[in-house]
């Protein structure tokens, strides 16, 4: 075979490898007119260079496809797999896929949906959809599928290629987000707090039903409000707290009692919290209706005062008791210290006892009084004078040695006060002055 014949055979071989390249047609046209050995050599070199370049391109493309993070496969028009990359093996967990039908990746009930997708591919040349793999190992993998037709140079479909993205993490994130939103909504709907959110302009953008019930409004009415225009906020100092929260980025609190815009008298325990969403500061306003608690506290305070009053009354009765021992004779035993308040009680009780029992003689026994100073003596003197004005004679009994010594040391003048050693003596003197004689039966 001549050199020219050998070169022509080599060119024919190269043409077979690059049948789809337009440059082949151009070079082939040059071959038809080339006759010399030198021209043939140039054509051969050009073809070899093109083949090498295209081979490198194919190799690089194959490397790119093989190492792509998405699962890629090529299949015949009937669905038989002819190529898969490493990501496809990893995503499916199946080592041998060539020669199998793509239908092995889907559950039987999903095949009709797959058929619809392929109809779209044949009609439009491509399709993008979400599918679900049901793998042999029991795994269920949601995928995003991008499927394209592969056509020959004449535009006739000869195969299909598909790129699959694993949506498992995305679906899990969406599910978690959905669950979180549902949980947040449940919390907002079922909390006892009124929750309202305002945007940076002050306009309400979210409100739960509780917030409406607290102020006697509907949710729609709450959503129509701008907190900077609410009269209650302006009058009660709530607006200042809200602005301070937004300006300082700190949570503010305020308790108010007012008539709301919708005519309800209510105690509100309010909280103002700045919340940043997408670089925009919002105001989270929560309110708790404390009206019942306030009313209960007021009722407890009223009952407490009643109890204190009752206790004081009981103490007064116990500390200043009137004992009618006989007709027209009463005894007033005193125990403990005597101050100005108690002295007033003693005088008031003494005068009431004289009137009630029509007493002529009052025996004031101070055996239980530990100290008698000038103040106590003055109080007792006033009580004696008041009793005298009511027509009753007063006898003081039970002066102890210590009290007698104190009276002398202080120079207190009780010369005009009738004093006796003890209560028994005082009773005997009182009876005798009324002409009453006690005898033995």
XYZ file of C-alpha atoms in Angstrom:
441
model
C 0.000 0.000 0.000
C 1.414 3.376 -0.985
C 1.993 6.186 1.490
C -0.970 8.091 0.068
C -3.207 5.054 0.500
C -2.039 4.614 4.129
C -2.788 8.250 4.898
C -6.233 8.020 3.323
C -7.011 4.915 5.467
C -5.935 6.758 8.627
C -8.110 9.705 7.683
C -11.072 7.397 7.138
C -10.504 5.909 10.618
C -10.413 9.366 12.206
C -13.521 10.414 10.328
C -15.395 7.463 11.819
C -14.452 8.632 15.330
C -15.566 12.201 14.697
C -18.574 11.625 12.504
C -20.623 14.211 14.459
C -18.095 17.043 14.247
C -18.762 19.654 11.611
C -15.053 20.158 11.183
C -14.887 16.638 9.765
C -17.131 17.633 6.951
C -14.922 20.636 6.240
C -11.747 18.537 6.281
C -13.428 15.841 4.206
C -14.230 18.421 1.610
C -10.533 19.353 1.640
C -9.625 15.668 1.299
C -11.602 15.350 -1.897
C -9.474 18.002 -3.512
C -6.186 17.017 -1.875
C -3.927 14.941 -4.046
C -0.351 15.423 -2.952
C 1.298 13.556 -0.103
C 2.071 16.814 1.683
C -1.549 17.926 1.654
C -2.657 14.570 2.974
C -0.127 14.743 5.789
C -1.444 18.194 6.812
C -5.009 16.895 6.834
C -3.972 13.910 8.935
C -2.192 16.087 11.492
C -5.191 18.395 11.754
C -7.539 15.485 12.316
C -5.298 13.905 14.966
C -5.107 17.237 16.794
C -8.879 17.622 16.737
C -9.372 14.062 17.960
C -6.945 14.663 20.825
C -8.695 17.891 21.793
C -12.121 16.313 21.667
C -10.878 13.290 23.614
C -9.535 15.608 26.315
C -12.830 17.484 26.401
C -14.771 14.258 26.748
C -12.434 13.040 29.474
C -12.756 16.313 31.394
C -16.525 16.304 30.996
C -16.724 12.720 32.197
C -14.573 13.605 35.241
C -16.880 16.524 35.976
C -19.987 14.364 35.697
C -18.443 11.536 37.715
C -17.591 13.861 40.605
C -20.766 15.950 40.490
C -22.649 16.144 43.846
C -25.969 15.389 42.125
C -26.962 11.938 40.937
C -26.721 11.726 37.131
C -27.787 8.897 34.878
C -28.320 8.152 31.196
C -30.977 5.707 30.072
C -32.485 4.452 26.868
C -35.872 5.699 25.801
C -37.367 2.548 27.297
C -35.785 3.366 30.675
C -32.819 0.976 30.712
C -29.900 2.538 32.584
C -26.703 2.815 30.547
C -24.637 5.107 32.795
C -24.691 6.429 36.379
C -22.144 8.549 38.219
C -20.708 7.973 41.691
C -23.264 10.240 43.353
C -26.052 8.085 41.903
C -24.532 4.960 43.459
C -24.096 6.757 46.778
C -27.615 8.178 46.806
C -29.285 4.863 45.978
C -26.896 2.598 47.846
C -27.025 0.210 44.883
C -23.704 -0.896 43.355
C -24.912 -2.389 40.070
C -27.410 -0.257 38.163
C -26.347 -0.508 34.515
C -28.767 -2.620 32.605
C -31.582 -2.200 35.104
C -34.745 -0.225 34.418
C -35.323 3.078 36.187
C -38.620 1.667 37.394
C -36.774 -0.293 40.106
C -36.335 3.020 41.949
C -40.060 3.632 42.329
C -42.967 2.002 44.109
C -45.603 0.396 41.922
C -48.171 3.024 42.854
C -45.789 5.745 41.641
C -45.290 4.333 38.130
C -48.309 6.163 36.701
C -46.849 9.457 37.927
C -43.498 8.542 36.358
C -45.293 7.816 33.103
C -46.851 11.278 33.174
C -43.410 12.815 33.715
C -41.956 10.945 30.731
C -44.872 12.022 28.548
C -43.960 15.596 29.401
C -40.317 14.870 28.552
C -41.247 13.505 25.113
C -43.620 16.412 24.526
C -41.364 19.270 25.657
C -37.910 17.695 25.607
C -37.467 18.132 29.359
C -39.259 17.966 32.705
C -38.634 19.100 36.260
C -40.593 17.485 39.047
C -40.405 16.047 42.560
C -40.440 12.246 42.761
C -39.967 9.666 45.475
C -37.583 6.723 45.328
C -38.532 3.509 47.133
C -35.205 1.666 47.290
C -34.489 -2.006 47.815
C -32.933 -1.342 51.220
C -36.204 0.157 52.474
C -35.100 3.769 52.235
C -37.544 6.332 50.921
C -35.780 9.257 49.259
C -37.593 12.363 47.980
C -35.753 13.731 44.924
C -35.943 16.638 42.538
C -35.649 15.245 38.994
C -34.489 17.195 35.937
C -34.944 14.929 32.875
C -33.827 15.787 29.312
C -33.993 14.049 25.955
C -30.761 13.295 24.077
C -31.127 13.575 20.317
C -28.877 12.683 17.394
C -27.631 15.174 14.831
C -30.902 14.915 13.013
C -32.894 15.813 16.161
C -34.209 12.296 16.682
C -34.437 11.281 20.410
C -32.070 8.432 21.167
C -31.795 8.485 25.005
C -32.625 10.447 28.129
C -30.480 11.939 30.846
C -31.588 12.767 34.368
C -30.145 14.769 37.250
C -31.499 13.935 40.720
C -31.063 16.023 43.879
C -31.694 14.448 47.288
C -34.440 16.460 49.034
C -34.344 14.498 52.311
C -32.699 17.231 54.388
C -34.810 19.913 52.712
C -38.007 17.985 53.414
C -36.947 17.345 57.008
C -36.177 21.039 57.465
C -39.527 21.967 55.936
C -41.280 19.468 58.187
C -39.472 20.770 61.256
C -40.305 24.334 60.257
C -43.945 23.378 59.726
C -44.047 21.655 63.118
C -42.345 24.634 64.753
C -44.795 27.061 63.164
C -47.695 24.861 64.268
C -46.263 24.716 67.793
C -45.769 28.478 67.888
C -49.306 28.995 66.640
C -50.655 26.595 69.276
C -48.727 28.410 72.013
C -49.896 31.818 70.810
C -53.490 30.605 70.555
C -53.615 28.806 73.914
C -51.607 31.103 76.169
C -53.394 33.242 78.733
C -51.338 36.227 77.606
C -52.517 38.680 75.006
C -49.833 38.751 72.296
C -49.596 41.566 69.755
C -46.765 42.377 67.316
C -46.272 45.822 65.766
C -43.914 46.706 62.905
C -41.430 49.561 63.039
C -44.098 52.046 61.925
C -46.287 51.039 64.867
C -48.880 49.153 62.809
C -50.209 45.902 64.254
C -49.265 42.865 62.125
C -50.160 39.976 64.442
C -52.562 39.462 67.330
C -53.984 36.409 69.090
C -57.595 36.022 70.179
C -56.710 36.479 73.845
C -55.461 40.006 73.164
C -58.885 40.887 71.792
C -60.766 39.304 74.685
C -58.680 41.171 77.254
C -59.624 44.580 75.858
C -63.124 43.575 74.717
C -62.280 43.730 70.989
C -62.079 41.415 67.977
C -58.759 40.359 66.478
C -59.642 42.370 63.372
C -60.075 45.497 65.497
C -56.712 44.910 67.182
C -55.011 44.444 63.798
C -56.295 47.825 62.658
C -54.512 49.655 65.460
C -51.258 51.598 65.428
C -49.833 51.714 68.948
C -48.653 55.307 68.508
C -52.261 56.355 67.983
C -53.925 54.441 70.842
C -55.281 56.936 73.371
C -54.798 54.535 76.295
C -51.106 54.164 75.465
C -50.684 57.941 75.278
C -52.481 58.643 78.574
C -51.115 55.797 80.679
C -47.408 56.038 79.898
C -47.451 52.809 77.870
C -46.323 54.684 74.744
C -43.204 55.943 76.535
C -42.353 52.401 77.608
C -42.827 51.098 74.053
C -40.593 53.797 72.559
C -37.972 53.183 75.251
C -37.945 49.458 74.449
C -37.398 50.164 70.743
C -34.768 52.827 71.379
C -32.703 50.894 73.942
C -33.301 47.318 72.804
C -34.356 46.341 76.328
C -37.553 44.820 77.678
C -39.814 47.269 79.521
C -42.698 46.590 81.917
C -45.662 48.605 83.119
C -48.824 47.915 85.104
C -51.805 50.126 84.355
C -55.455 50.452 85.286
C -57.588 52.136 82.669
C -60.657 52.017 80.515
C -59.610 50.501 77.184
C -60.451 51.911 73.753
C -63.278 49.395 73.637
C -64.802 50.401 76.976
C -63.511 47.763 79.378
C -62.198 48.598 82.850
C -59.136 46.446 83.294
C -55.864 46.073 85.137
C -53.065 45.241 82.667
C -49.592 43.888 83.407
C -47.761 44.845 80.203
C -44.410 43.898 78.669
C -42.730 45.657 75.714
C -39.966 43.646 73.951
C -37.956 44.632 70.844
C -37.680 41.778 68.317
C -35.492 41.973 65.188
C -36.718 40.133 62.065
C -34.791 40.491 58.777
C -32.944 43.541 60.126
C -36.243 45.269 61.001
C -37.080 45.915 64.639
C -40.591 44.914 65.708
C -42.341 45.473 69.021
C -43.662 42.405 70.830
C -46.366 43.550 73.225
C -47.782 41.122 75.791
C -50.505 41.886 78.288
C -51.912 39.928 81.168
C -55.342 40.732 82.569
C -54.701 41.036 86.314
C -58.129 42.485 87.142
C -59.307 39.418 89.074
C -56.010 39.227 90.959
C -56.210 42.925 91.837
C -59.799 42.530 92.977
C -58.819 39.503 95.053
C -55.938 41.478 96.588
C -58.296 44.356 97.411
C -60.767 41.925 98.950
C -57.989 40.306 101.001
C -56.857 43.745 102.144
C -60.430 44.643 103.141
C -60.811 41.378 105.067
C -57.424 41.938 106.654
C -58.497 45.372 107.862
C -61.744 43.920 109.188
C -59.800 41.241 111.044
C -57.412 43.830 112.451
C -60.337 45.984 113.554
C -62.017 42.967 115.158
C -58.762 41.991 116.852
C -58.235 45.497 118.121
C -61.797 45.568 119.415
C -61.276 42.216 121.133
C -57.979 43.392 122.578
C -59.629 46.549 123.832
C -62.346 44.540 125.499
C -59.788 42.194 127.049
C -57.370 44.932 128.046
C -60.085 47.164 129.521
C -62.758 44.793 130.839
C -65.709 46.015 132.925
C -66.773 43.532 135.614
C -70.069 44.242 137.396
C -69.605 42.514 140.781
C -72.768 43.761 142.498
C -75.523 46.253 141.970
C -73.977 49.694 141.336
C -70.405 48.383 141.822
C -68.100 47.695 138.839
C -64.483 46.614 138.756
C -62.003 47.726 136.085
C -58.867 45.511 136.281
C -55.916 46.947 134.340
C -53.036 44.804 133.071
C -49.937 45.868 131.153
C -48.536 49.189 130.090
C -50.770 52.223 129.627
C -50.127 54.645 126.782
C -52.152 57.536 125.406
C -54.243 55.352 123.068
C -55.005 52.822 125.764
C -55.760 55.585 128.267
C -58.428 56.878 125.892
C -59.881 53.352 125.676
C -59.867 53.090 129.489
C -61.776 56.349 129.886
C -64.255 55.479 127.133
C -64.877 51.985 128.532
C -65.142 53.268 132.089
C -67.755 55.896 131.242
C -69.723 53.381 129.145
C -69.650 50.885 132.042
C -70.855 53.490 134.537
C -73.773 54.344 132.278
C -74.662 50.748 131.440
C -74.551 49.443 135.017
C -75.647 52.684 136.746
C -72.561 52.319 138.887
C -71.978 54.408 141.968
C -68.566 52.978 142.789
C -65.747 52.071 140.408
C -62.881 49.939 141.671
C -59.863 50.424 139.381
C -57.425 47.619 140.164
C -53.842 48.252 138.915
C -52.228 45.112 140.295
C -51.206 44.126 136.726
C -49.709 47.504 135.813
C -45.916 47.145 136.073
C -44.996 50.831 135.918
C -46.806 53.972 137.036
C -45.070 57.130 135.945
C -46.266 60.691 135.648
C -47.924 59.903 132.327
C -49.841 56.910 133.701
C -50.816 58.866 136.809
C -52.119 61.709 134.661
C -54.208 59.258 132.593
C -55.662 57.677 135.736
C -56.434 61.117 137.178
C -58.365 62.061 134.080
C -60.355 58.824 134.221
C -61.180 59.435 137.915
C -62.320 62.996 137.147
C -64.487 61.776 134.268
C -66.053 59.125 136.515
C -66.682 61.754 139.205
C -68.502 63.892 136.615
C -70.725 60.874 135.950
C -71.503 60.672 139.706
C -69.316 57.656 140.451
C -66.735 57.302 143.207
C -63.410 55.769 142.111
C -61.194 53.594 144.326
C -57.720 52.501 143.126
C -56.507 49.140 144.466
C -53.527 46.849 143.955
C -50.695 49.342 144.385
C -47.551 47.239 144.707
C -44.525 48.181 146.799
C -42.529 49.007 143.655
C -45.299 51.186 142.217
C -45.767 52.981 145.569
C -42.017 53.645 145.740
C -42.005 54.985 142.179
C -44.927 57.327 142.883
C -43.132 58.748 145.909
C -39.811 59.097 144.065
C -41.485 60.917 141.167
C -43.356 63.222 143.503
C -46.746 62.263 142.082
C -49.544 63.690 144.245
C -52.305 61.145 144.783
C -53.542 62.758 148.000
C -56.945 63.347 146.483
C -57.156 59.780 145.093
C -58.689 57.057 147.247
C -56.238 54.137 147.252
C -56.423 50.775 149.023
C -54.090 47.830 149.417
C -55.901 45.189 147.342
C -59.122 44.411 145.471
C -60.703 42.583 148.441
C -60.290 45.620 150.649
C -61.680 47.819 147.955
C -64.775 45.606 147.625
C -65.363 45.692 151.389
C -65.099 49.504 151.435
C -67.418 49.812 148.440
C -70.055 47.564 150.007
C -69.844 49.360 153.298
C -70.269 52.758 151.636
C -73.461 51.488 150.007
C -74.704 50.059 153.333
C -74.419 46.483 152.200
C -73.372 43.948 154.837
C -72.091 40.513 153.976
C -73.046 37.721 156.341
C -72.449 33.969 156.638
C -75.323 31.651 155.714
